[in-house]
PDB file of C-alpha atoms in Angstrom:
ATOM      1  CA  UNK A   1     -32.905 -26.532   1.925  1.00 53.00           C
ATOM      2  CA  UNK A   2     -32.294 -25.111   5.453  1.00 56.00           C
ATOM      3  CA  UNK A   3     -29.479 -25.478   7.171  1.00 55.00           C
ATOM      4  CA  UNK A   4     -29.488 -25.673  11.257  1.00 57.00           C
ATOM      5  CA  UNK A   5     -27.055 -24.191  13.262  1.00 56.00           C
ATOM      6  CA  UNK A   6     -25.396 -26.276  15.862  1.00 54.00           C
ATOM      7  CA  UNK A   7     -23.298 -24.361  18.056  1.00 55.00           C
ATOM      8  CA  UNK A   8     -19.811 -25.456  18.316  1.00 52.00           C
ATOM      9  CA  UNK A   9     -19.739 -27.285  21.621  1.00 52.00           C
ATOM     10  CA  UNK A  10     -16.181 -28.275  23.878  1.00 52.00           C
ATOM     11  CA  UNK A  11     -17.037 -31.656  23.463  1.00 51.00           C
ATOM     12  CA  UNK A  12     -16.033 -31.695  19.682  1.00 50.00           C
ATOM     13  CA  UNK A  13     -13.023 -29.775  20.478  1.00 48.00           C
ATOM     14  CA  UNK A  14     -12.226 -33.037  22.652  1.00 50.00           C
ATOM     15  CA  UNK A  15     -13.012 -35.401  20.105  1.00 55.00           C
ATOM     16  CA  UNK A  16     -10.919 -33.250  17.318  1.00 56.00           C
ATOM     17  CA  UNK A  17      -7.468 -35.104  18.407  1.00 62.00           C
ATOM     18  CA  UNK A  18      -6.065 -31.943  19.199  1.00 59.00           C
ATOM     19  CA  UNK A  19      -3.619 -32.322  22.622  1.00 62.00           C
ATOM     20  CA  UNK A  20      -1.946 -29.597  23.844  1.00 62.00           C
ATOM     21  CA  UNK A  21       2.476 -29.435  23.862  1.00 64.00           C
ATOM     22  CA  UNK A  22       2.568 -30.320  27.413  1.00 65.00           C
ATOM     23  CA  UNK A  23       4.652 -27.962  29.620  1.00 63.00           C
ATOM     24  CA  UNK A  24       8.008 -28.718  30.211  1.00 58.00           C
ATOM     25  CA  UNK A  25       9.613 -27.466  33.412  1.00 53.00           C
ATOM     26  CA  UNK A  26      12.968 -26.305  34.169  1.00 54.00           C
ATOM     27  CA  UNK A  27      15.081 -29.082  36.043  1.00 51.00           C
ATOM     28  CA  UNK A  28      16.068 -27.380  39.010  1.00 51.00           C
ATOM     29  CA  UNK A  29      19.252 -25.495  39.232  1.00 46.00           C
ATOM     30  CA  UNK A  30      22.265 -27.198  41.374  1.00 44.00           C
ATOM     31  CA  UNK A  31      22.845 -25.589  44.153  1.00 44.00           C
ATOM     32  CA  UNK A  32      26.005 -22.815  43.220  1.00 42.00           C
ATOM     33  CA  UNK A  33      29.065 -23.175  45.273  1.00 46.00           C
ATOM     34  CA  UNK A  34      28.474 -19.641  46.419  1.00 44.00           C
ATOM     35  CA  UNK A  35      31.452 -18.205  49.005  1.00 44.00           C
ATOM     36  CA  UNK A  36      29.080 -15.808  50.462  1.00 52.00           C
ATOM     37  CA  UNK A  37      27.208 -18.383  53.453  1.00 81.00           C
ATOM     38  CA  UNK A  38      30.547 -18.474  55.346  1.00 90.00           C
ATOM     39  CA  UNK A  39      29.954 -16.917  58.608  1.00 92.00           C
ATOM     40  CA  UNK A  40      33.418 -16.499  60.056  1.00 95.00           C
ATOM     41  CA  UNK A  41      37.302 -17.103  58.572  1.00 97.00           C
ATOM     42  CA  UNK A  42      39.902 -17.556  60.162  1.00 98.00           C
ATOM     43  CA  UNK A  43      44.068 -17.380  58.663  1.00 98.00           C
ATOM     44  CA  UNK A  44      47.161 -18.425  59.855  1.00 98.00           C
ATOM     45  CA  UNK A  45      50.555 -18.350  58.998  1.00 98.00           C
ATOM     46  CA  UNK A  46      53.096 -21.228  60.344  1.00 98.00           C
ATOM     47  CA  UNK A  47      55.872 -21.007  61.121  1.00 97.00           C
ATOM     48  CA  UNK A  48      55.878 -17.054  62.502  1.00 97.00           C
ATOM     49  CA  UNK A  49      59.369 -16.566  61.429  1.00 98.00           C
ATOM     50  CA  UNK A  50      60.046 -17.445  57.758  1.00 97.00           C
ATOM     51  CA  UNK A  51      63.896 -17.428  56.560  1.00 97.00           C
ATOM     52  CA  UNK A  52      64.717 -15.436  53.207  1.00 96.00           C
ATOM     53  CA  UNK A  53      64.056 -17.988  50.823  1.00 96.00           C
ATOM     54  CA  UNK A  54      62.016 -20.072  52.913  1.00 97.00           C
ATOM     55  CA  UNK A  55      58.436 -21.766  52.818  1.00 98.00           C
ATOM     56  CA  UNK A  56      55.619 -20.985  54.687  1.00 98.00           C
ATOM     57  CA  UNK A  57      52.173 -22.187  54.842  1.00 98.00           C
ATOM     58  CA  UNK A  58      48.637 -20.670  55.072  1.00 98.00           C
ATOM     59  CA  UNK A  59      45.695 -22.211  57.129  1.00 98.00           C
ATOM     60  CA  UNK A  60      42.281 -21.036  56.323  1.00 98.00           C
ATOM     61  CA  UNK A  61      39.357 -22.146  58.212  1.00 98.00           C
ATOM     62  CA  UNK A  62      36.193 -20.809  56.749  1.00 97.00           C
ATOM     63  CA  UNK A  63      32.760 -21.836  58.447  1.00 97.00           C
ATOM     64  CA  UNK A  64      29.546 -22.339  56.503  1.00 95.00           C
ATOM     65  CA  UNK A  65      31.769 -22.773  53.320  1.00 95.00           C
ATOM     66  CA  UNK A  66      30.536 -25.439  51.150  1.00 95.00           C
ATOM     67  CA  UNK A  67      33.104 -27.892  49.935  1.00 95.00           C
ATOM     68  CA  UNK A  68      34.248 -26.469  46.449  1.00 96.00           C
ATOM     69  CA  UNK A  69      34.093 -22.910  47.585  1.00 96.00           C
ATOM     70  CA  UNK A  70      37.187 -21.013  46.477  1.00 97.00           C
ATOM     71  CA  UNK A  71      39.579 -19.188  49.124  1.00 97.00           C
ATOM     72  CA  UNK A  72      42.069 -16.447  47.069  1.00 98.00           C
ATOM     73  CA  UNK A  73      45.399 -16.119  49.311  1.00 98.00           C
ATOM     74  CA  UNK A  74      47.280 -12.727  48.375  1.00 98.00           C
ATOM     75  CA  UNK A  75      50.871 -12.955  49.099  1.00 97.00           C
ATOM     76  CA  UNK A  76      52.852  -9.936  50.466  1.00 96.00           C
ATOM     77  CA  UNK A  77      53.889  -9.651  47.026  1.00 93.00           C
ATOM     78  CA  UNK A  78      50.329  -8.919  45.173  1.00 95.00           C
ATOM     79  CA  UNK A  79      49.969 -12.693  43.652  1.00 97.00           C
ATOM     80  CA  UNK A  80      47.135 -14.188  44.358  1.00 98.00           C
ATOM     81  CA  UNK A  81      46.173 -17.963  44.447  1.00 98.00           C
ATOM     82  CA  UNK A  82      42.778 -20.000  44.375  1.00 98.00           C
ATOM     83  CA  UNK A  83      42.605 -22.555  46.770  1.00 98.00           C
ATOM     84  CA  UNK A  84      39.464 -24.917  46.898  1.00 97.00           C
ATOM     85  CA  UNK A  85      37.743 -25.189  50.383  1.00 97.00           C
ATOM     86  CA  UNK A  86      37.161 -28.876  51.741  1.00 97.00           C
ATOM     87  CA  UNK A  87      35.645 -29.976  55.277  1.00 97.00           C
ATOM     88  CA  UNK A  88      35.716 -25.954  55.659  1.00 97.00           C
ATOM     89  CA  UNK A  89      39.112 -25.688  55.719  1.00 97.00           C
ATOM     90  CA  UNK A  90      41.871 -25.099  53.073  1.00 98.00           C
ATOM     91  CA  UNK A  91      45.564 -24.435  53.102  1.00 98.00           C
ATOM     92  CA  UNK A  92      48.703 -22.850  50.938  1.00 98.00           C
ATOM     93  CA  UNK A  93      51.667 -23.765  50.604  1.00 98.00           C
ATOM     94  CA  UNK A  94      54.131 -19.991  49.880  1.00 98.00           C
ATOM     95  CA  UNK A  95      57.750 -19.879  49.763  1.00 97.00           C
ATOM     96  CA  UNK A  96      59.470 -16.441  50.570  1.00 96.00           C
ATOM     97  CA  UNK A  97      62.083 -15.264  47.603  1.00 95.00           C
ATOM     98  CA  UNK A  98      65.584 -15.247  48.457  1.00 94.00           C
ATOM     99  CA  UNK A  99      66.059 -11.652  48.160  1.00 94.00           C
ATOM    100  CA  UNK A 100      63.098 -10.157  50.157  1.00 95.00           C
ATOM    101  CA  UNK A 101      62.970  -7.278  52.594  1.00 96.00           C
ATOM    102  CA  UNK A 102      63.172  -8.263  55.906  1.00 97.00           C
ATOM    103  CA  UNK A 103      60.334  -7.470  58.432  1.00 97.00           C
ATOM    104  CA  UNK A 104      56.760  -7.744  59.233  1.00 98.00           C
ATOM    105  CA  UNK A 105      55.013  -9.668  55.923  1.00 98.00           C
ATOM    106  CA  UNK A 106      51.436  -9.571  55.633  1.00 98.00           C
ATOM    107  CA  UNK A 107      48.914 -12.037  53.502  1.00 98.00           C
ATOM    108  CA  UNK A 108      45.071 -11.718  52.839  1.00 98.00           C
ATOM    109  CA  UNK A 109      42.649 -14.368  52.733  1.00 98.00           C
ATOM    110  CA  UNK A 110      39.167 -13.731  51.418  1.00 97.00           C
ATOM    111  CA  UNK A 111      36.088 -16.178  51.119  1.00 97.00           C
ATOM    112  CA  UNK A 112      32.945 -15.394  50.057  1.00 94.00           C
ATOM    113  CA  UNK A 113      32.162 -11.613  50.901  1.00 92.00           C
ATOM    114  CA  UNK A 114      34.769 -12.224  54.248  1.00 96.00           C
ATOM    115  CA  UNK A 115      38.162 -11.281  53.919  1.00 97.00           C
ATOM    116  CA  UNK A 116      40.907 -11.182  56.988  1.00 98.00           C
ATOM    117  CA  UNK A 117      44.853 -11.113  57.125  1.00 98.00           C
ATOM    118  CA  UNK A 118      47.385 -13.407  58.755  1.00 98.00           C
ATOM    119  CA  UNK A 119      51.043 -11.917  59.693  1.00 98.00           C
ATOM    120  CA  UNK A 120      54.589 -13.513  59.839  1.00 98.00           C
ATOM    121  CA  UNK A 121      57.950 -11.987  59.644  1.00 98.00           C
ATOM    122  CA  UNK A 122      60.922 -12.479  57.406  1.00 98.00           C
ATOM    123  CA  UNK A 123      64.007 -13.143  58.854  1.00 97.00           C
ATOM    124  CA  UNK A 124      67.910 -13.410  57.306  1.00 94.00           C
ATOM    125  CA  UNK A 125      69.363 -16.103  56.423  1.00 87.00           C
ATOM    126  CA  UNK A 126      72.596 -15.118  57.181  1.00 80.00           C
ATOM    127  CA  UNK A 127      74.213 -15.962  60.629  1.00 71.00           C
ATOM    128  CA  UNK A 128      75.346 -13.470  63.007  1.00 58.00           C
ATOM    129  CA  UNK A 129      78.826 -13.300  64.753  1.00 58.00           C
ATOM    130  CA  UNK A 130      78.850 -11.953  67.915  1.00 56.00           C
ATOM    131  CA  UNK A 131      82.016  -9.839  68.141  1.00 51.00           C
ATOM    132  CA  UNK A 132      83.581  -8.590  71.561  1.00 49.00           C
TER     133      UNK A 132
END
């Protein structure tokens, strides 16, 4: 008996059944709310001249921030707040403790890799006498 040698050819691979796992792709990523696009910010404080015990707000306009993006106010005092960026512009809402010094008060905003300051001055709220 002799046996012949057929070489193995790609068609019987095909006809084996054999299918490959097919490749499954990573859904794309969502785009990250990342801080670091905006391309100028801008803080204000209003009003300028905030009575001991008073309120005071912070404006932040920060272009090429995405809505979601996350503004951190620091108040004179160290304490820092998130605030989430909409239309490119976000705001705060501070109130001055009853007790603090009086003077020049300063707060920093930062978005993104940006970070800038805003002034505003604390005033008594005690009223003065003029004496003669």
């Amino acid at each position: 008996m002799t046996l012949i040698g057929v070489p193995f050819a790609g068609s019987a691979l095909a006809d084996s059944g054999y299918k490959p796992a097919p490749i499954k792709h990573a859904a794309p990523a969502k785009p990250a709310k990342y801080n670091s696009s905006v391309t100028s910010l801008r803080a204000s404080v209003s009003p300028g001249q905030v009575k001991q015990g008073g309120s005071y707000t912070v404006s932040i306009v920060a272009r090429g921030a995405a809505d979601g993006a996350t503004a951190t106010v620091k108040s004179p005092q160290g304490r820092s707040y998130s605030v989430t960026v909409t239309g490119q512009q976000a705001s705060k809402t501070l109130t001055v403790a009853s007790n603090a010094e009086l003077g020049d008060k300063t707060v920093t905003v930062t978005v993104g890799n940006k970070t800038v300051t805003a002034e505003f001055t604390v005033i008594s709220t005690k009223k003065h006498r003029n004496h003669k």
